[in-house]
C-alpha positions as YAML, in Angstrom:
chain: A
units: angstrom
residues:
- id: 1
  name: UNK
  ca: [-0.99, -21.71, -7.66]
- id: 2
  name: UNK
  ca: [0.20, -18.97, -5.17]
- id: 3
  name: UNK
  ca: [3.87, -18.65, -4.29]
- id: 4
  name: UNK
  ca: [4.75, -17.38, -1.15]
- id: 5
  name: UNK
  ca: [7.04, -13.94, -1.73]
- id: 6
  name: UNK
  ca: [7.12, -12.45, 2.10]
- id: 7
  name: UNK
  ca: [10.27, -11.44, 3.46]
- id: 8
  name: UNK
  ca: [11.07, -11.18, 7.11]
- id: 9
  name: UNK
  ca: [14.26, -9.35, 8.07]
- id: 10
  name: UNK
  ca: [15.78, -9.76, 11.95]
- id: 11
  name: UNK
  ca: [16.56, -6.25, 13.59]
- id: 12
  name: UNK
  ca: [16.20, -4.55, 16.78]
- id: 13
  name: UNK
  ca: [12.37, -4.56, 18.96]
- id: 14
  name: UNK
  ca: [10.79, -2.00, 17.32]
- id: 15
  name: UNK
  ca: [9.25, -3.36, 13.87]
- id: 16
  name: UNK
  ca: [7.72, -2.70, 10.52]
- id: 17
  name: UNK
  ca: [4.98, -4.38, 8.68]
- id: 18
  name: UNK
  ca: [5.17, -3.26, 5.43]
- id: 19
  name: UNK
  ca: [2.00, -3.99, 2.93]
- id: 20
  name: UNK
  ca: [2.04, -4.44, -0.94]
- id: 21
  name: UNK
  ca: [-0.93, -3.22, -3.16]
- id: 22
  name: UNK
  ca: [-3.65, -4.05, -4.96]
- id: 23
  name: UNK
  ca: [-2.23, -7.17, -7.43]
- id: 24
  name: UNK
  ca: [1.06, -6.11, -6.12]
- id: 25
  name: UNK
  ca: [3.84, -8.29, -4.14]
- id: 26
  name: UNK
  ca: [6.01, -7.99, -0.90]
- id: 27
  name: UNK
  ca: [9.08, -7.40, -3.94]
- id: 28
  name: UNK
  ca: [7.46, -4.06, -4.30]
- id: 29
  name: UNK
  ca: [8.36, -3.48, -0.12]
- id: 30
  name: UNK
  ca: [11.59, -5.22, -0.30]
- id: 31
  name: UNK
  ca: [14.24, -2.47, -1.10]
- id: 32
  name: UNK
  ca: [12.48, -0.12, 1.53]
- id: 33
  name: UNK
  ca: [12.26, -2.78, 4.05]
- id: 34
  name: UNK
  ca: [15.84, -3.78, 3.37]
- id: 35
  name: UNK
  ca: [16.67, -0.11, 3.89]
- id: 36
  name: UNK
  ca: [15.10, -0.09, 7.50]
- id: 37
  name: UNK
  ca: [16.37, -3.40, 8.53]
- id: 38
  name: UNK
  ca: [19.88, -1.81, 7.72]
- id: 39
  name: UNK
  ca: [18.64, 1.52, 10.41]
- id: 40
  name: UNK
  ca: [17.70, -1.00, 13.25]
- id: 41
  name: UNK
  ca: [14.35, -2.43, 12.63]
- id: 42
  name: UNK
  ca: [12.73, -5.90, 12.17]
- id: 43
  name: UNK
  ca: [10.90, -6.14, 9.07]
- id: 44
  name: UNK
  ca: [8.10, -7.77, 7.28]
- id: 45
  name: UNK
  ca: [7.13, -7.33, 4.23]
- id: 46
  name: UNK
  ca: [3.82, -9.31, 4.29]
- id: 47
  name: UNK
  ca: [1.74, -11.19, 1.27]
- id: 48
  name: UNK
  ca: [-1.54, -10.74, 1.27]
- id: 49
  name: UNK
  ca: [-4.46, -12.94, 0.70]
- id: 50
  name: UNK
  ca: [-5.27, -14.14, -2.55]
- id: 51
  name: UNK
  ca: [-2.03, -11.94, -4.06]
- id: 52
  name: UNK
  ca: [1.05, -13.40, -5.93]
- id: 53
  name: UNK
  ca: [-0.87, -15.57, -7.62]
- id: 54
  name: UNK
  ca: [-3.60, -15.75, -10.85]
- id: 55
  name: UNK
  ca: [-6.88, -13.74, -11.55]
- id: 56
  name: UNK
  ca: [-8.60, -16.45, -10.11]
- id: 57
  name: UNK
  ca: [-6.84, -16.58, -6.91]
- id: 58
  name: UNK
  ca: [-6.98, -13.08, -6.36]
- id: 59
  name: UNK
  ca: [-11.40, -12.56, -7.11]
- id: 60
  name: UNK
  ca: [-11.11, -15.62, -5.02]
- id: 61
  name: UNK
  ca: [-10.83, -13.12, -2.12]
- id: 62
  name: UNK
  ca: [-11.91, -9.71, -1.11]
- id: 63
  name: UNK
  ca: [-10.68, -6.68, 1.10]
- id: 64
  name: UNK
  ca: [-11.87, -8.34, 4.29]
- id: 65
  name: UNK
  ca: [-9.86, -11.83, 3.78]
- id: 66
  name: UNK
  ca: [-6.79, -9.11, 2.73]
- id: 67
  name: UNK
  ca: [-7.21, -7.30, 6.15]
- id: 68
  name: UNK
  ca: [-7.51, -10.46, 8.00]
- id: 69
  name: UNK
  ca: [-3.61, -11.47, 6.26]
- id: 70
  name: UNK
  ca: [-2.86, -8.07, 7.78]
- id: 71
  name: UNK
  ca: [-4.33, -8.77, 10.97]
- id: 72
  name: UNK
  ca: [-2.57, -12.03, 11.39]
- id: 73
  name: UNK
  ca: [0.61, -10.45, 10.38]
- id: 74
  name: UNK
  ca: [0.46, -7.69, 12.61]
- id: 75
  name: UNK
  ca: [-0.54, -10.13, 15.92]
- id: 76
  name: UNK
  ca: [3.25, -12.26, 14.65]
- id: 77
  name: UNK
  ca: [4.86, -9.01, 14.89]
- id: 78
  name: UNK
  ca: [3.63, -8.06, 17.77]
- id: 79
  name: UNK
  ca: [5.01, -10.42, 19.78]
- id: 80
  name: UNK
  ca: [8.43, -10.10, 18.41]
- id: 81
  name: UNK
  ca: [8.80, -6.64, 19.01]
- id: 82
  name: UNK
  ca: [8.03, -3.95, 21.83]
- id: 83
  name: UNK
  ca: [6.61, -1.29, 18.85]
- id: 84
  name: UNK
  ca: [4.81, -1.93, 16.06]
- id: 85
  name: UNK
  ca: [4.83, 0.38, 12.97]
- id: 86
  name: UNK
  ca: [2.92, -0.22, 9.73]
- id: 87
  name: UNK
  ca: [3.65, 1.28, 6.53]
- id: 88
  name: UNK
  ca: [1.62, 0.51, 2.85]
- id: 89
  name: UNK
  ca: [1.84, 1.20, -0.68]
- id: 90
  name: UNK
  ca: [-1.56, 1.94, -2.44]
- id: 91
  name: UNK
  ca: [-4.00, 0.29, -1.22]
- id: 92
  name: UNK
  ca: [-1.47, -1.08, 1.60]
- id: 93
  name: UNK
  ca: [-1.91, 2.13, 2.42]
- id: 94
  name: UNK
  ca: [-5.66, 1.97, 3.34]
- id: 95
  name: UNK
  ca: [-5.26, -1.07, 5.24]
- id: 96
  name: UNK
  ca: [-2.05, 0.46, 7.40]
- id: 97
  name: UNK
  ca: [-4.34, 3.13, 8.15]
- id: 98
  name: UNK
  ca: [-7.50, 0.24, 9.12]
- id: 99
  name: UNK
  ca: [-5.23, -1.21, 11.65]
- id: 100
  name: UNK
  ca: [-4.17, 2.06, 13.39]
- id: 101
  name: UNK
  ca: [-7.65, 2.95, 13.21]
- id: 102
  name: UNK
  ca: [-8.79, -0.73, 14.76]
- id: 103
  name: UNK
  ca: [-5.60, -0.97, 16.99]
- id: 104
  name: UNK
  ca: [-4.46, 1.91, 18.77]
- id: 105
  name: UNK
  ca: [-2.94, 0.54, 21.16]
- id: 106
  name: UNK
  ca: [-0.83, -1.18, 19.09]
- id: 107
  name: UNK
  ca: [0.14, 0.54, 16.16]
- id: 108
  name: UNK
  ca: [2.73, 3.15, 16.83]
- id: 109
  name: UNK
  ca: [3.18, 4.91, 13.82]
- id: 110
  name: UNK
  ca: [2.09, 4.44, 10.18]
- id: 111
  name: UNK
  ca: [4.08, 5.11, 6.87]
- id: 112
  name: UNK
  ca: [1.20, 5.74, 4.29]
- id: 113
  name: UNK
  ca: [2.55, 5.82, 1.22]
- id: 114
  name: UNK
  ca: [1.26, 7.01, -1.88]
- id: 115
  name: UNK
  ca: [-2.43, 5.72, -0.72]
- id: 116
  name: UNK
  ca: [-5.22, 5.24, -2.85]
- id: 117
  name: UNK
  ca: [-8.60, 5.89, -2.07]
- id: 118
  name: UNK
  ca: [-9.18, 6.90, -5.74]
- id: 119
  name: UNK
  ca: [-7.17, 6.68, -9.08]
- id: 120
  name: UNK
  ca: [-7.42, 9.93, -9.92]
- id: 121
  name: UNK
  ca: [-3.76, 10.39, -11.16]
- id: 122
  name: UNK
  ca: [-2.53, 11.84, -14.49]
- id: 123
  name: UNK
  ca: [-2.26, 8.40, -16.31]
- id: 124
  name: UNK
  ca: [-5.55, 7.11, -15.44]
- id: 125
  name: UNK
  ca: [-7.63, 6.82, -18.95]
- id: 126
  name: UNK
  ca: [-11.55, 8.61, -18.36]
- id: 127
  name: UNK
  ca: [-12.78, 4.91, -18.41]
- id: 128
  name: UNK
  ca: [-11.03, 3.60, -15.13]
- id: 129
  name: UNK
  ca: [-11.51, 6.94, -13.51]
- id: 130
  name: UNK
  ca: [-15.20, 5.87, -13.24]
- id: 131
  name: UNK
  ca: [-14.29, 2.53, -11.38]
- id: 132
  name: UNK
  ca: [-16.08, 3.95, -8.28]
- id: 133
  name: UNK
  ca: [-18.78, 2.56, -9.71]
- id: 134
  name: UNK
  ca: [-17.24, -0.94, -9.84]
- id: 135
  name: UNK
  ca: [-19.08, -1.92, -6.33]
- id: 136
  name: UNK
  ca: [-22.24, -1.71, -7.82]
- id: 137
  name: UNK
  ca: [-21.48, -3.62, -11.28]
- id: 138
  name: UNK
  ca: [-20.26, -6.50, -8.88]
- id: 139
  name: UNK
  ca: [-23.05, -6.38, -6.90]
- id: 140
  name: UNK
  ca: [-25.33, -6.51, -9.65]
- id: 141
  name: UNK
  ca: [-22.70, -9.68, -10.59]
- id: 142
  name: UNK
  ca: [-21.34, -7.84, -13.87]
- id: 143
  name: UNK
  ca: [-17.74, -8.04, -15.18]
- id: 144
  name: UNK
  ca: [-16.52, -10.49, -13.39]
- id: 145
  name: UNK
  ca: [-13.64, -11.38, -16.17]
- id: 146
  name: UNK
  ca: [-13.08, -8.12, -17.41]
- id: 147
  name: UNK
  ca: [-9.83, -6.25, -16.56]
- id: 148
  name: UNK
  ca: [-8.53, -2.39, -16.27]
- id: 149
  name: UNK
  ca: [-4.87, -3.43, -17.79]
- id: 150
  name: UNK
  ca: [-1.68, -1.57, -16.20]
- id: 151
  name: UNK
  ca: [-0.91, 1.67, -18.36]
- id: 152
  name: UNK
  ca: [2.53, 3.28, -18.80]
- id: 153
  name: UNK
  ca: [4.38, 4.30, -17.13]
- id: 154
  name: UNK
  ca: [3.57, 1.19, -14.54]
- id: 155
  name: UNK
  ca: [3.99, 3.80, -11.51]
- id: 156
  name: UNK
  ca: [7.35, 4.44, -12.40]
- id: 157
  name: UNK
  ca: [9.58, 7.59, -13.39]
- id: 158
  name: UNK
  ca: [12.95, 5.38, -13.99]
- id: 159
  name: UNK
  ca: [12.93, 4.38, -17.04]
- id: 160
  name: UNK
  ca: [15.29, 1.25, -16.52]
- id: 161
  name: UNK
  ca: [13.57, 0.09, -13.59]
- id: 162
  name: UNK
  ca: [10.08, 0.35, -15.84]
- id: 163
  name: UNK
  ca: [11.53, -2.07, -18.47]
- id: 164
  name: UNK
  ca: [12.62, -4.14, -16.13]
- id: 165
  name: UNK
  ca: [8.70, -4.18, -14.07]
- id: 166
  name: UNK
  ca: [7.25, -4.06, -17.63]
- id: 167
  name: UNK
  ca: [8.50, -7.42, -18.77]
- id: 168
  name: UNK
  ca: [8.07, -8.83, -15.15]
- id: 169
  name: UNK
  ca: [4.56, -8.36, -15.63]
- id: 170
  name: UNK
  ca: [4.49, -9.68, -18.54]
- id: 171
  name: UNK
  ca: [6.16, -12.52, -17.98]
- id: 172
  name: UNK
  ca: [3.54, -14.83, -16.32]
- id: 173
  name: UNK
  ca: [5.40, -14.65, -13.01]
- id: 174
  name: UNK
  ca: [3.00, -12.88, -10.59]
- id: 175
  name: UNK
  ca: [5.44, -12.81, -7.57]
- id: 176
  name: UNK
  ca: [7.73, -10.79, -9.52]
- id: 177
  name: UNK
  ca: [5.94, -7.41, -10.42]
- id: 178
  name: UNK
  ca: [2.17, -8.44, -9.59]
- id: 179
  name: UNK
  ca: [-0.57, -9.16, -12.07]
- id: 180
  name: UNK
  ca: [-0.79, -7.30, -15.42]
- id: 181
  name: UNK
  ca: [-4.36, -5.68, -14.72]
- id: 182
  name: UNK
  ca: [-6.62, -4.59, -11.89]
- id: 183
  name: UNK
  ca: [-9.61, -6.93, -12.41]
- id: 184
  name: UNK
  ca: [-13.09, -5.05, -12.06]
- id: 185
  name: UNK
  ca: [-14.49, -7.09, -8.89]
- id: 186
  name: UNK
  ca: [-10.91, -6.66, -7.41]
- id: 187
  name: UNK
  ca: [-11.22, -2.80, -7.77]
- id: 188
  name: UNK
  ca: [-14.70, -2.53, -6.04]
- id: 189
  name: UNK
  ca: [-13.71, -4.26, -3.23]
- id: 190
  name: UNK
  ca: [-10.74, -1.75, -2.99]
- id: 191
  name: UNK
  ca: [-13.54, 1.20, -3.14]
- id: 192
  name: UNK
  ca: [-15.34, -0.51, -0.46]
- id: 193
  name: UNK
  ca: [-12.19, -0.93, 1.36]
- id: 194
  name: UNK
  ca: [-11.54, 2.84, 0.84]
- id: 195
  name: UNK
  ca: [-14.89, 3.82, 1.67]
- id: 196
  name: UNK
  ca: [-14.74, 1.85, 5.34]
- id: 197
  name: UNK
  ca: [-11.21, 3.59, 5.95]
- id: 198
  name: UNK
  ca: [-12.33, 7.25, 4.67]
- id: 199
  name: UNK
  ca: [-15.11, 7.01, 7.80]
- id: 200
  name: UNK
  ca: [-12.45, 5.59, 10.23]
- id: 201
  name: UNK
  ca: [-9.56, 8.43, 9.40]
- id: 202
  name: UNK
  ca: [-10.56, 10.52, 12.84]
- id: 203
  name: UNK
  ca: [-9.75, 7.12, 14.41]
- id: 204
  name: UNK
  ca: [-6.41, 7.06, 13.43]
- id: 205
  name: UNK
  ca: [-4.35, 8.28, 16.41]
- id: 206
  name: UNK
  ca: [-0.66, 7.23, 15.98]
- id: 207
  name: UNK
  ca: [1.46, 9.69, 14.35]
- id: 208
  name: UNK
  ca: [1.72, 9.30, 10.07]
- id: 209
  name: UNK
  ca: [4.39, 9.87, 7.59]
- id: 210
  name: UNK
  ca: [2.20, 10.68, 4.00]
- id: 211
  name: UNK
  ca: [4.65, 10.15, 1.75]
- id: 212
  name: UNK
  ca: [3.18, 11.13, -2.17]
- id: 213
  name: UNK
  ca: [5.02, 11.52, -5.05]
- id: 214
  name: UNK
  ca: [3.95, 15.10, -6.55]
- id: 215
  name: UNK
  ca: [3.03, 13.84, -10.10]
- id: 216
  name: UNK
  ca: [1.34, 10.31, -9.38]
- id: 217
  name: UNK
  ca: [0.17, 8.99, -12.05]
- id: 218
  name: UNK
  ca: [-2.19, 6.64, -10.74]
- id: 219
  name: UNK
  ca: [-3.51, 8.75, -7.50]
- id: 220
  name: UNK
  ca: [-2.92, 12.37, -7.38]
- id: 221
  name: UNK
  ca: [-1.90, 14.45, -4.32]
- id: 222
  name: UNK
  ca: [-5.63, 14.13, -3.11]
- id: 223
  name: UNK
  ca: [-5.24, 11.19, -1.73]
- id: 224
  name: UNK
  ca: [-2.58, 11.88, 0.72]
- id: 225
  name: UNK
  ca: [-4.16, 15.41, 1.29]
- id: 226
  name: UNK
  ca: [-7.69, 13.72, 2.72]
- id: 227
  name: UNK
  ca: [-5.34, 11.60, 4.85]
- id: 228
  name: UNK
  ca: [-3.40, 14.76, 6.40]
- id: 229
  name: UNK
  ca: [-6.70, 16.50, 6.74]
- id: 230
  name: UNK
  ca: [-8.63, 13.35, 8.63]
- id: 231
  name: UNK
  ca: [-6.42, 11.60, 11.12]
- id: 232
  name: UNK
  ca: [-6.40, 12.41, 14.51]
- id: 233
  name: UNK
  ca: [-3.28, 12.46, 15.03]
- id: 234
  name: UNK
  ca: [0.23, 14.27, 14.13]
- id: 235
  name: UNK
  ca: [1.04, 13.76, 10.21]
- id: 236
  name: UNK
  ca: [4.19, 14.73, 8.37]
- id: 237
  name: UNK
  ca: [3.48, 15.45, 4.68]
- id: 238
  name: UNK
  ca: [6.33, 14.12, 2.38]
- id: 239
  name: UNK
  ca: [6.16, 15.58, -1.08]
- id: 240
  name: UNK
  ca: [8.54, 13.13, -3.85]
- id: 241
  name: UNK
  ca: [8.78, 15.22, -6.90]
- id: 242
  name: UNK
  ca: [11.35, 12.87, -9.05]
- id: 243
  name: UNK
  ca: [9.00, 9.98, -8.40]
- id: 244
  name: UNK
  ca: [5.71, 8.32, -9.69]
- id: 245
  name: UNK
  ca: [3.22, 5.85, -7.69]
- id: 246
  name: UNK
  ca: [5.39, 3.33, -6.88]
- id: 247
  name: UNK
  ca: [7.44, 5.71, -4.24]
- id: 248
  name: UNK
  ca: [9.13, 2.39, -2.43]
- id: 249
  name: UNK
  ca: [11.14, 1.53, -5.86]
- id: 250
  name: UNK
  ca: [11.30, 4.78, -7.59]
- id: 251
  name: UNK
  ca: [13.96, 7.41, -8.11]
- id: 252
  name: UNK
  ca: [13.94, 8.89, -4.58]
- id: 253
  name: UNK
  ca: [13.25, 5.53, -2.45]
- id: 254
  name: UNK
  ca: [16.23, 6.23, -0.51]
- id: 255
  name: UNK
  ca: [14.72, 9.84, 0.51]
- id: 256
  name: UNK
  ca: [11.95, 7.57, 1.83]
- id: 257
  name: UNK
  ca: [13.94, 5.09, 3.66]
- id: 258
  name: UNK
  ca: [15.66, 7.98, 5.31]
- id: 259
  name: UNK
  ca: [12.52, 10.07, 6.41]
- id: 260
  name: UNK
  ca: [10.45, 6.60, 7.65]
- id: 261
  name: UNK
  ca: [13.73, 5.58, 9.40]
- id: 262
  name: UNK
  ca: [14.04, 8.94, 11.24]
- id: 263
  name: UNK
  ca: [10.27, 8.96, 11.47]
- id: 264
  name: UNK
  ca: [9.84, 5.59, 13.22]
- id: 265
  name: UNK
  ca: [13.01, 5.96, 15.58]
- id: 266
  name: UNK
  ca: [11.67, 9.64, 16.83]
- id: 267
  name: UNK
  ca: [8.22, 7.74, 17.81]
- id: 268
  name: UNK
  ca: [10.11, 4.91, 19.62]
- id: 269
  name: UNK
  ca: [12.12, 6.87, 21.62]
- id: 270
  name: UNK
  ca: [9.64, 9.08, 22.70]
- id: 271
  name: UNK
  ca: [7.01, 6.69, 22.89]
- id: 272
  name: UNK
  ca: [6.05, 4.42, 26.78]
- id: 273
  name: UNK
  ca: [5.81, 0.83, 25.24]
- id: 274
  name: UNK
  ca: [2.33, 0.19, 24.37]
- id: 275
  name: UNK
  ca: [0.23, -2.77, 25.54]
- id: 276
  name: UNK
  ca: [-0.91, -5.58, 23.89]
- id: 277
  name: UNK
  ca: [-4.33, -5.25, 24.30]
...
């Protein structure tokens, strides 16, 4: 059974929609959300369709369902704020970029946190690096019950937090730290989404803060460089040198909060109100 885990923090008329990653949970965005809310922003840490349940719940959805839930959350936020910012972690970064590409008149800025177009980080085993072939496997009906288990260090450089997250993943409560592994068919949808967003990057005209761990264990810095090269917008690169993939909760989360709040504040002060077209 899917359990609701999203959060909403009331603030001013500048809103930030935060999107978690594949098999993840809104809790991985909560510390960032609380920091942005303390800086004045209204924040919604949304929950993607099919998440915070079991593997079958996730496999009953695909990337179009995940994106549709982002669009619904954006529509709800637009009714409350004058400026809409969107930030996403890992796959959530891709969904944030797609929203910006599809809705240039509504999205004022994007937080691109640990963007994951490919799983090519240093901890990814060689077999998992072939996961770009999974859309073909899904099309052929192969591997629906197969899962890539999460690998040490679980995206975290902070050893104390890593132990807590590992215990939470093994507890069976997916609302705390998400599922223990990535189902093959869900990864297939991620790669289909990645291909779509890659094509749409030139349509992103909202300023982007591209934050990435320099030693990301899951997705190498090449993912961030892809965004920097291809968006049609001013883009600022923030490399975090004491974190792994989960930069929203790892050692440099306060640095991420400060940069994000300053980045979004600067845009809100300079931009006229965007239309709701």
